[in-house]
XYZ file of C-alpha atoms in Angstrom:
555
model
C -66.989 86.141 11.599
C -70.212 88.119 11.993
C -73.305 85.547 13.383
C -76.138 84.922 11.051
C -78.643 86.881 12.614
C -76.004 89.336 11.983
C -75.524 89.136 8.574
C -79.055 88.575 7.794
C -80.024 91.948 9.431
C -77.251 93.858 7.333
C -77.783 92.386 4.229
C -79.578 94.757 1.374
C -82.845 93.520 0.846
C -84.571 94.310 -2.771
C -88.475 94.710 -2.091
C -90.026 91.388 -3.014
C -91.935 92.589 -6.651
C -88.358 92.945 -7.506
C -87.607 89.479 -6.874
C -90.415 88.552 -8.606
C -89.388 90.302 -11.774
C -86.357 87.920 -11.903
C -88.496 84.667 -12.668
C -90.828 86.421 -15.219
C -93.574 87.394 -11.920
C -95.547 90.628 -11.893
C -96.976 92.468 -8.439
C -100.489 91.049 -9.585
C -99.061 87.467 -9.457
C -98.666 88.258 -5.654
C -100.275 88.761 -2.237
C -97.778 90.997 -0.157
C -96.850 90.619 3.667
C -94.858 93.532 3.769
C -92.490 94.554 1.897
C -89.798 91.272 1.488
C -92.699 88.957 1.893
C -95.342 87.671 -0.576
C -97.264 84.498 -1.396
C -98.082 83.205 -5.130
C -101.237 83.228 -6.836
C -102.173 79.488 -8.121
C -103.111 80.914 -11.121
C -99.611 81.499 -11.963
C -99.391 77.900 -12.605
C -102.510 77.793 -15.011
C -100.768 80.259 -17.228
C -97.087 78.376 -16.924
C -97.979 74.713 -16.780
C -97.323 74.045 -20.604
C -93.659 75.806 -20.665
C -90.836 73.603 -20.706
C -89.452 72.617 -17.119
C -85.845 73.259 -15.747
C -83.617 71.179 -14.001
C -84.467 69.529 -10.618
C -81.891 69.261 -8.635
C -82.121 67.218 -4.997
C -79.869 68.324 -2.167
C -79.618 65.752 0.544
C -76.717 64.815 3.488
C -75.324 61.699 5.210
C -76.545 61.421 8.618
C -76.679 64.691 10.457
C -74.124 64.590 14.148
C -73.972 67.362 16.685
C -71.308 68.559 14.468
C -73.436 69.867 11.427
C -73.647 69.261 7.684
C -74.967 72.396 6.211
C -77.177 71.038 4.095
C -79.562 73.949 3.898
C -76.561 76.707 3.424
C -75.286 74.665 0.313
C -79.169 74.370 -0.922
C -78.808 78.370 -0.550
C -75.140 78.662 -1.829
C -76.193 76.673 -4.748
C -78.688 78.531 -6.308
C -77.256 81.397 -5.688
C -73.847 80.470 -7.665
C -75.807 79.359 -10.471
C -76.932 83.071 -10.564
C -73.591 84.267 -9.894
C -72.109 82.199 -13.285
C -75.295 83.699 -15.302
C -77.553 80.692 -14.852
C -81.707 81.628 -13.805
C -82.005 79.502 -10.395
C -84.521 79.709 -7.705
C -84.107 77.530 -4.346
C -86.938 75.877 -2.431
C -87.003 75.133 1.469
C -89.149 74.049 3.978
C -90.538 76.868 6.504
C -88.790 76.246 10.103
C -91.147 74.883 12.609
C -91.368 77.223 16.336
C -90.624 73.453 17.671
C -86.814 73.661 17.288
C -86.379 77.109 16.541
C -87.512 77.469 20.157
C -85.704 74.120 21.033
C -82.550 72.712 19.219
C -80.968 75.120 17.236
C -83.006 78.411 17.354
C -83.598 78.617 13.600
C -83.523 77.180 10.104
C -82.926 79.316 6.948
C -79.353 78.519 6.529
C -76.116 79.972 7.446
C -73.186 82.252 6.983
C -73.516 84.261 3.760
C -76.006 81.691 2.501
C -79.053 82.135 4.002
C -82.508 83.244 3.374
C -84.082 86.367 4.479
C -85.965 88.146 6.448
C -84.385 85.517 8.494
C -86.630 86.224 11.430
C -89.898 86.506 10.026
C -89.168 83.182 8.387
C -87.955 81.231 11.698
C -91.029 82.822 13.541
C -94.416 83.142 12.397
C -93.671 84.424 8.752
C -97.295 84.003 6.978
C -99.096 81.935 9.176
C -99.335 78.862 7.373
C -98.094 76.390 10.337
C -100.821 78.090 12.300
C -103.215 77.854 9.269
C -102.265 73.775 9.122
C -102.675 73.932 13.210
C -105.916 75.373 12.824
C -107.412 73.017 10.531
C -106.177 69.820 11.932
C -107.635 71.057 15.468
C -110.865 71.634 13.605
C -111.000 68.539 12.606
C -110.538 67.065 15.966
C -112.765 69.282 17.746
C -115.661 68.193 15.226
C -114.917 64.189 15.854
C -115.411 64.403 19.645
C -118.591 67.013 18.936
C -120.019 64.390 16.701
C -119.380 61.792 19.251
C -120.758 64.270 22.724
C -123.820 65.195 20.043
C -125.241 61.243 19.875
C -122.480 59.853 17.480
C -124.410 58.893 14.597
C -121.825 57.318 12.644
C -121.509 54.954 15.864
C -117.794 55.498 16.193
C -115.874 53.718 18.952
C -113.742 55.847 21.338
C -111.019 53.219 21.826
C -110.276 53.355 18.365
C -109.613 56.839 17.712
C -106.421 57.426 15.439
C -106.561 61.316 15.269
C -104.719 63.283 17.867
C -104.053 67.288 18.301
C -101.280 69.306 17.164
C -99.332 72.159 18.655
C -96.131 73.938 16.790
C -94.134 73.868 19.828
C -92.174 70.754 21.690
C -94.227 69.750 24.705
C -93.583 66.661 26.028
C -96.185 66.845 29.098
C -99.217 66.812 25.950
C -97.635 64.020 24.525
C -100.395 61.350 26.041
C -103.489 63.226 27.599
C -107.002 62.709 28.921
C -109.916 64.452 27.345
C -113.489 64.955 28.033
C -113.149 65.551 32.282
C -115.192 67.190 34.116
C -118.950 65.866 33.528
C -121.117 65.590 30.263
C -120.941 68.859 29.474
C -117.384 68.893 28.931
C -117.641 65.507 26.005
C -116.447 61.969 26.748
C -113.645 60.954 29.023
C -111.055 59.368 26.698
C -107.506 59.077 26.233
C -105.587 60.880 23.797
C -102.509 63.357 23.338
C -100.358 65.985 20.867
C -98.206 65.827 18.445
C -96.347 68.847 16.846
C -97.911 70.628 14.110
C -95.387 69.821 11.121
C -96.404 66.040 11.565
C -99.862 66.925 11.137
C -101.250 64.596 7.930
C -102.456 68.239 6.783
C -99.429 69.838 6.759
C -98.408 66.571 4.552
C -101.004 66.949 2.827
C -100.616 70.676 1.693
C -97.048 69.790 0.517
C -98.396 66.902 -1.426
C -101.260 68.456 -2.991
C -102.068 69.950 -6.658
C -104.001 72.922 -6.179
C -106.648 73.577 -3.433
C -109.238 71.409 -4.244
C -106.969 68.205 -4.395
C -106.045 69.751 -0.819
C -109.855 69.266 0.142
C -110.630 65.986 -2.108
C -107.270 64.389 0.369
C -109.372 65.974 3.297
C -111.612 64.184 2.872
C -109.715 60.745 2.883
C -108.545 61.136 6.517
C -109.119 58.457 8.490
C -110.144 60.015 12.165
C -111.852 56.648 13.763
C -113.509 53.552 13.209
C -116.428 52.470 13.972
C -117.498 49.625 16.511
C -117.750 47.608 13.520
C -114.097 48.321 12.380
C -114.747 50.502 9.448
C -113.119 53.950 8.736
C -114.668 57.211 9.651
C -113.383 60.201 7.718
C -113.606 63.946 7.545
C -115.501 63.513 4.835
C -118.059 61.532 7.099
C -117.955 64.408 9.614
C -118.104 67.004 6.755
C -115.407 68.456 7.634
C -113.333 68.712 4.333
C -114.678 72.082 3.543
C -114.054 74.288 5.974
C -110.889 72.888 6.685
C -109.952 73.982 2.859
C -111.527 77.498 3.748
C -109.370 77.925 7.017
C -106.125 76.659 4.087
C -107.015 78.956 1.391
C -103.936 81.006 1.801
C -101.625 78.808 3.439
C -101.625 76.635 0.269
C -99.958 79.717 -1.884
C -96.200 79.206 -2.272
C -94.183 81.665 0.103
C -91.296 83.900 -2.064
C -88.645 85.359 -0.154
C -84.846 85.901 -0.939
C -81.369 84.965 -0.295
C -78.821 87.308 0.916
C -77.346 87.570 -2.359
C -81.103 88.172 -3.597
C -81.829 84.704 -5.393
C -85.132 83.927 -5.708
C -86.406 81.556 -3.475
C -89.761 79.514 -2.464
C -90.411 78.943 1.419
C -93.331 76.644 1.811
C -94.831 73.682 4.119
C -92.766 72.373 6.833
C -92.937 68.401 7.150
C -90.840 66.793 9.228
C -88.117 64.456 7.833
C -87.755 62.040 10.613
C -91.606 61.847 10.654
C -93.145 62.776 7.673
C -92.042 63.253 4.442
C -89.480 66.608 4.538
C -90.209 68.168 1.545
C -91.484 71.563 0.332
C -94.866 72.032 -0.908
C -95.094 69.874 -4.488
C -96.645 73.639 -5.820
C -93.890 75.662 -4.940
C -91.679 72.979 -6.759
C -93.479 72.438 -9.599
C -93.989 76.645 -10.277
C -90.419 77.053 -9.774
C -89.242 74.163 -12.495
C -90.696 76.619 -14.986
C -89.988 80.075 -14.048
C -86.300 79.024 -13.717
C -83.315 76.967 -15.550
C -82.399 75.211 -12.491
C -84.876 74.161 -9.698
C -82.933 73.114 -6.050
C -84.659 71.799 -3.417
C -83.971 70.243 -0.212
C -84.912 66.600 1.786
C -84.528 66.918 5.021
C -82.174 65.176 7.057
C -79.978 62.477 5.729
C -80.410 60.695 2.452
C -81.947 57.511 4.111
C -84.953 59.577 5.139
C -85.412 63.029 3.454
C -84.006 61.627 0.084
C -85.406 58.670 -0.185
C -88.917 60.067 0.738
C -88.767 62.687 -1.539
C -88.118 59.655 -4.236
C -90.705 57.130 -3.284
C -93.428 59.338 -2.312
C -92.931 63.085 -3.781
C -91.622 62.058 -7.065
C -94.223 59.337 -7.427
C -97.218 62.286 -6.725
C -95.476 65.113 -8.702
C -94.741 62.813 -12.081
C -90.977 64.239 -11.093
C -87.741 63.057 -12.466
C -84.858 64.468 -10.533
C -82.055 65.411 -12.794
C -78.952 65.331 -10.444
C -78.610 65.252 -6.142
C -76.263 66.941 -4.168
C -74.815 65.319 -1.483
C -73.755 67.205 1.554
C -70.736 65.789 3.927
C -68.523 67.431 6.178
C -65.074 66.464 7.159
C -66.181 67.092 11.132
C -69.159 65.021 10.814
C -67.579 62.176 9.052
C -65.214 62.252 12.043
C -67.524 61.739 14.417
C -69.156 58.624 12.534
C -65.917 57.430 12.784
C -66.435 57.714 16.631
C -64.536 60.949 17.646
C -66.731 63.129 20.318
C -67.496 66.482 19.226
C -65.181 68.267 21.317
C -62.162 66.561 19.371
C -63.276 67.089 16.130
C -60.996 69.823 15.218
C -58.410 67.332 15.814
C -57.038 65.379 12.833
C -57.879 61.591 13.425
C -57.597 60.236 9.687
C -58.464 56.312 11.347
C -62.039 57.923 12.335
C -62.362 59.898 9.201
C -61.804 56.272 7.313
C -64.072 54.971 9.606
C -66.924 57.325 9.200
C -66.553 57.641 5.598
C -68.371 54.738 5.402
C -71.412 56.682 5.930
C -71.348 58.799 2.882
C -70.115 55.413 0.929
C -73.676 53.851 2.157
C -75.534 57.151 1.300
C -73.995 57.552 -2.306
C -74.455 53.750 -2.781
C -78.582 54.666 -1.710
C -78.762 57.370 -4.311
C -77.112 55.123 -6.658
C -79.798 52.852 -6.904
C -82.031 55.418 -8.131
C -80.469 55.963 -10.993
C -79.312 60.164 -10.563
C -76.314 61.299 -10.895
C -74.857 62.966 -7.547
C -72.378 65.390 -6.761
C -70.835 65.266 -3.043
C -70.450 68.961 -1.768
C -67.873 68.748 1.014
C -68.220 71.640 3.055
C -65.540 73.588 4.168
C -65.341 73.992 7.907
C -62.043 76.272 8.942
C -60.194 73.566 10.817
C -60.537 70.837 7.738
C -56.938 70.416 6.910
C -55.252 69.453 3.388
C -54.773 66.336 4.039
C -58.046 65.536 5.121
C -59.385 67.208 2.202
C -57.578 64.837 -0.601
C -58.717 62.034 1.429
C -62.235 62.897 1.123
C -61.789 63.408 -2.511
C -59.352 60.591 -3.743
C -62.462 58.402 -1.512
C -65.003 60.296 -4.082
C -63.275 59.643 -6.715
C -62.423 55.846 -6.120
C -66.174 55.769 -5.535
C -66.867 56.977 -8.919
C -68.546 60.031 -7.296
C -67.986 63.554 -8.604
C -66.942 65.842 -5.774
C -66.663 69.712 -5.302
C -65.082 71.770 -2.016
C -68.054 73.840 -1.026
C -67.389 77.364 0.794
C -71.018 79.062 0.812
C -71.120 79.687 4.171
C -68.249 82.020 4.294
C -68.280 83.387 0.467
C -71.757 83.252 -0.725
C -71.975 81.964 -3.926
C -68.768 82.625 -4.957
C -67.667 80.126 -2.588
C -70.270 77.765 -4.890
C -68.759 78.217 -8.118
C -67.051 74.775 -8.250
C -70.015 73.283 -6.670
C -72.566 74.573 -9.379
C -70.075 73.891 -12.746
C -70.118 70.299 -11.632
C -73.950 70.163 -10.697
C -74.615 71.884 -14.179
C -72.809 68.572 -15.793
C -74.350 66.507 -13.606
C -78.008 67.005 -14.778
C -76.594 66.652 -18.213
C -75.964 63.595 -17.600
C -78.634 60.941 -18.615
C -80.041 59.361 -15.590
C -82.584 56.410 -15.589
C -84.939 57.528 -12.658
C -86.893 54.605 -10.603
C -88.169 53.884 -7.437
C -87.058 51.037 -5.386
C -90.284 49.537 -4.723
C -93.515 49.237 -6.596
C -96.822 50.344 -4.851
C -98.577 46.425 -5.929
C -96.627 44.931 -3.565
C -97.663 44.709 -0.537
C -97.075 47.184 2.667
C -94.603 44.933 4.768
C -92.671 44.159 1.342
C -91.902 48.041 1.323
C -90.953 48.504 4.461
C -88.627 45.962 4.087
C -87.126 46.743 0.996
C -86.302 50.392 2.821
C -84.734 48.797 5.606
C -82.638 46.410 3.671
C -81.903 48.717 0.605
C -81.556 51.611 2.341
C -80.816 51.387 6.243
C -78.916 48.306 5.180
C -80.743 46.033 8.218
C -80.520 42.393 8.137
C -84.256 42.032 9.458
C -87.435 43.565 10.194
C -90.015 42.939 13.187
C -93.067 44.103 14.103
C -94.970 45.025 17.352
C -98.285 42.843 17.522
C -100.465 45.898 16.783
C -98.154 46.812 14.242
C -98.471 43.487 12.354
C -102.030 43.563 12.702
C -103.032 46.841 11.738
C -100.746 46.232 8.396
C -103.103 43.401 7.365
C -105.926 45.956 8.399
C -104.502 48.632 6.298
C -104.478 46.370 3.170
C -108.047 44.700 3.962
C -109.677 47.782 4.052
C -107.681 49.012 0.468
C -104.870 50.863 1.597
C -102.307 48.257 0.365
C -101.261 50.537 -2.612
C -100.343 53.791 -0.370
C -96.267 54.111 -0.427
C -94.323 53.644 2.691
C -93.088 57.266 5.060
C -90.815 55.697 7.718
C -90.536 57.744 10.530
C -87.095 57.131 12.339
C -83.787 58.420 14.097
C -82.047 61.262 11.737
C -78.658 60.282 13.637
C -78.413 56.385 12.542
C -79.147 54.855 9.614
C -80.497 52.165 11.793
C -83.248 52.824 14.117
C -80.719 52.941 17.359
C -79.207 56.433 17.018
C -76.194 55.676 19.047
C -74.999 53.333 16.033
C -73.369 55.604 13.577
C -71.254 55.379 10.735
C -72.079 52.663 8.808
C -73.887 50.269 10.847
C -74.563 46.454 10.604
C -76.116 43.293 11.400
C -79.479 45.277 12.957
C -83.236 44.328 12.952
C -85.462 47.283 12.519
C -88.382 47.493 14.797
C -91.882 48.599 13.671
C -93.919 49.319 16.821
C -96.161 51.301 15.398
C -97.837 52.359 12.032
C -100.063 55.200 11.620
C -102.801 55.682 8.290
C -102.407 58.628 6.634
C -104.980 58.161 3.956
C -105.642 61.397 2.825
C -101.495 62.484 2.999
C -101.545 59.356 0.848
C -98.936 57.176 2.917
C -98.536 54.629 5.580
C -96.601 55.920 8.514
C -94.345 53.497 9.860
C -92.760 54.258 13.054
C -89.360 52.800 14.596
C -87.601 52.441 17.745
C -87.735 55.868 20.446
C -89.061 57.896 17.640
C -91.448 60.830 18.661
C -94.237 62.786 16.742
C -94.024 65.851 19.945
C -90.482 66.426 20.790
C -89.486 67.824 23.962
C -87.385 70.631 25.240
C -83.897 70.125 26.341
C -82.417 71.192 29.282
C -80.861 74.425 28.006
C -84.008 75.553 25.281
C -82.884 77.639 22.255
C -85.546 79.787 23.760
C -83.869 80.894 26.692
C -81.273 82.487 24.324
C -83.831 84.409 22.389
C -84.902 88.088 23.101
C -86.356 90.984 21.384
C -84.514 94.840 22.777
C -86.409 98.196 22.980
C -85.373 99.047 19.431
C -87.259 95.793 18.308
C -83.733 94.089 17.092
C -84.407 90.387 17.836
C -81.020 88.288 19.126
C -80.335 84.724 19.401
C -82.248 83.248 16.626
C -79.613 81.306 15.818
């Protein structure tokens, strides 16, 4: 079998007005990067907004091992069976951050013969909008501590600075920091640090935002500071909102790109799942639902974060009502829930598989209460065996779930066909969308009906500066924002050595973060970081461009 790089760089590309063409788009509708590359005008949306929307279709995972799910590939291999059986479908992802491409797994556009291209332009810098988010959120920052070296006016209080820097790579060593050294000139000695670009509240922002000007009205809601008094100081406060929109202009246009198999497909904003949010840009979304007859997106990570973000917080911005969710599983990984290490996972252990089955029980169970009907894709890894196949499925089906064998990553989207008939009657299904909490209650009620309903904790407890800056939060009229948990991707607990499905376990809050102008309350758990760090052997190392500029190891 070929690698992906491999087949991404063979595959016949059609130049990107073509694409367009497909979903009703003409070359004035775009701004080109090249010839495979373009971003959307806004006003495309103006001139669609009234047509009738498509189908919205959610794909989401149980808890991602070392192992791998494939949940991206099957968002691919989806949409691009529902073009293969005559259907008009168009597939939206988040853009990969440099963090892990350069870290983890050296790239994030799918897999196999499901995968989005130009796969390296997309896993490196592709339009610039990560540095575009970068940009602005380090504007931001650099005009708090001028205001502050300049007199501070608005008599903010070092100590209680909330707004840090962002970088799009991991770097642990910038995680905590000291600014301002060297003598007045260089501003005021304080304490401070990085986190990694795709948790920026403006990159959350851009995904969550209507058009550009709702971009720069939730600007100017960002709480940097308070003051020695305790109120908030915002962007808008250091006037700020503005030019950070200017440096965003472009960066808020939906990205279009391709598939392999040449389905249309959206590429735009990059939050983090186990941080922020983990959804695409509401825009690209929302164009998509009606320039196509099926809309499929992705959450990131598991169901317990990407999926039930995108519910409680996308869905509640958008006005969406998901139609159906895909749930991805693989044999492998639901072995080693069960407790099998990975380098026995090609064994068959049916005692783990029963074991870790439990976590896709727990997951379906979370969708459940939603009110969506969900499909489970299982996809096919080569050393999944018959047996463990029927198991899987007779456990679907006594589960009331419908289930279809998913081969994308080998066969494209003929290895989808099964996959997309059953989606199809899926979102004909009548679902009765809700959310599990309501926003009037208040912020430590929410977090605790995620813990409970969906982690499936006992308790909750918070870190004394936790607890207090919760009652803050609500004082000062923030009690309404929804909840963005940031957690372990590995657990659905906050420990990420418990796997499968986990019980009797508190959830610890130590820390909770404002993100007023995102238009959430960050609440963060256990080891969880905001800058990850390099691991011993960096998917960097593995990465190289030759004299004939083909690039190898991205994955």
């Amino acid at each position: 079998m070929k690698s992906d790089i491999q087949i991404a760089q063979e595959c016949t590309m059609q130049p990107i007005v073509e694409i367009a063409k497909k979903i009703g788009l003409t070359e004035d509708d775009l701004d080109l990067y090249g010839k495979y590359k373009a971003k959307v005008s806004l006003d495309v949306w103006e001139r669609v907004k009234n047509r009738p929307s498509g189908k919205l279709v959610l794909v989401t995972a149980i808890n991602p091992t070392p192992a791998g799910e494939g949940k991206t590939t099957t968002t691919v291999g989806l949409g691009q069976a529902l073009n293969k059986i005559g259907k008009s479908a168009i597939i939206a992802l988040r853009e990969p951050s440099l963090g892990p491409s350069f870290g983890v797994k050296g790239g994030a556009a799918g897999g196999g013969y499901s995968q989005v291209v130009p796969m390296e332009d997309i896993n490196l810098h592709f339009t610039g909008d990560i540095h575009a988010v970068t940009t602005a959120h380090n504007l931001l920052a650099a005009l708090l501590d001028n205001h502050i070296h300049q007199g501070n006016s608005l008599n903010i209080d070092p100590r209680q600075i909330v707004f840090r820097r962002v970088m799009d790579l991991n770097e642990r060593a910038l995680r905590n920091i000291v600014l301002g050294l060297g003598g007045r000139p260089n501003g005021v000695p304080r304490e401070s640090g990085f986190d990694i670009s795709v948790a920026s509240e403006i990159m959350a922002a851009l995904c969550l935002a209507g058009d550009l000007m709702d971009l720069k009205e939730r600007f100017k809601k960002i709480v940097v500071a308070y003051t020695f008094d305790g109120k908030p100081v915002t962007a808008d406060d250091l006037k700020a909102a503005g030019s950070m929109a200017l440096i965003m202009k472009d960066a808020i246009k939906p990205n279009l790109v391709q598939t392999v198999e040449n389905t249309p497909a959206f590429v735009h904003g990059g939050p983090f799942a186990n941080i922020a949010h983990g959804a695409n840009s509401i825009m690209a979304t929302q164009i998509g639902l009606k320039l196509a007859d099926y809309m499929i997106t992705e959450a990131g990570f598991g169901a317990d974060l990407g999926a039930e973000k995108f519910f409680d917080i996308v869905c509640r911005y958008a006005e969406f009502k998901p139609d159906a969710v895909v749930l991805v599983a693989t044999i492998r990984a639901l072995k080693n829930h069960g407790g099998v290490s990975k380098d026995k996972l090609s064994e068959v252990n049916m005692a783990a598989l029963e074991k870790g089955v439990a976590n896709l029980e727990k997951q379906l169970e979370n969708i459940n209460k939603y009110g969506i009907p969900v499909v489970v894709a299982l996809n096919e890894f080569p050393t999944d065996t018959s047996e463990e196949v029927e198991f899987i499925i007779n456990k679907c089906n006594a589960l009331g779930a419908e289930v279809a064998l998913s081969k994308v990553w080998a066969e494209g989207g003929a290895g989808g066909v099964e996959l997309a008939n059953k989606v199809i009657a899926a979102t004909e299904k009548e679902g009765e969308f809700r959310f599990i909490y309501e926003l009037d209650v208040s912020l430590k009620e929410k977090i605790e009906t995620i813990c409970k309903e969906i982690y499936g904790a006992d308790s909750v407890s918070y870190s004394p500066d936790a607890d207090k800056l919760l009652t803050k939060f609500e004082e000062l009229g923030y009690g309404r924002l929804p909840i963005c948990i940031a957690k372990t991707q590995y657990s659905l607990s906050d420990n990420p050595e418990l796997l499968g499905r986990p019980t009797g376990f508190e959830v610890n809050i130590r820390e909770v973060r404002l993100s007023a102008g995102a238009g959430f309350v960050v609440a963060l758990t256990g080891t969880i970081m905001t800058m990850p760090g390099l691991g011993k052997t960096p998917a960097a190392q593995k990465i190289d461009i030759l004299p004939n500029g083909e690039i190898v190891g991205l994955f």
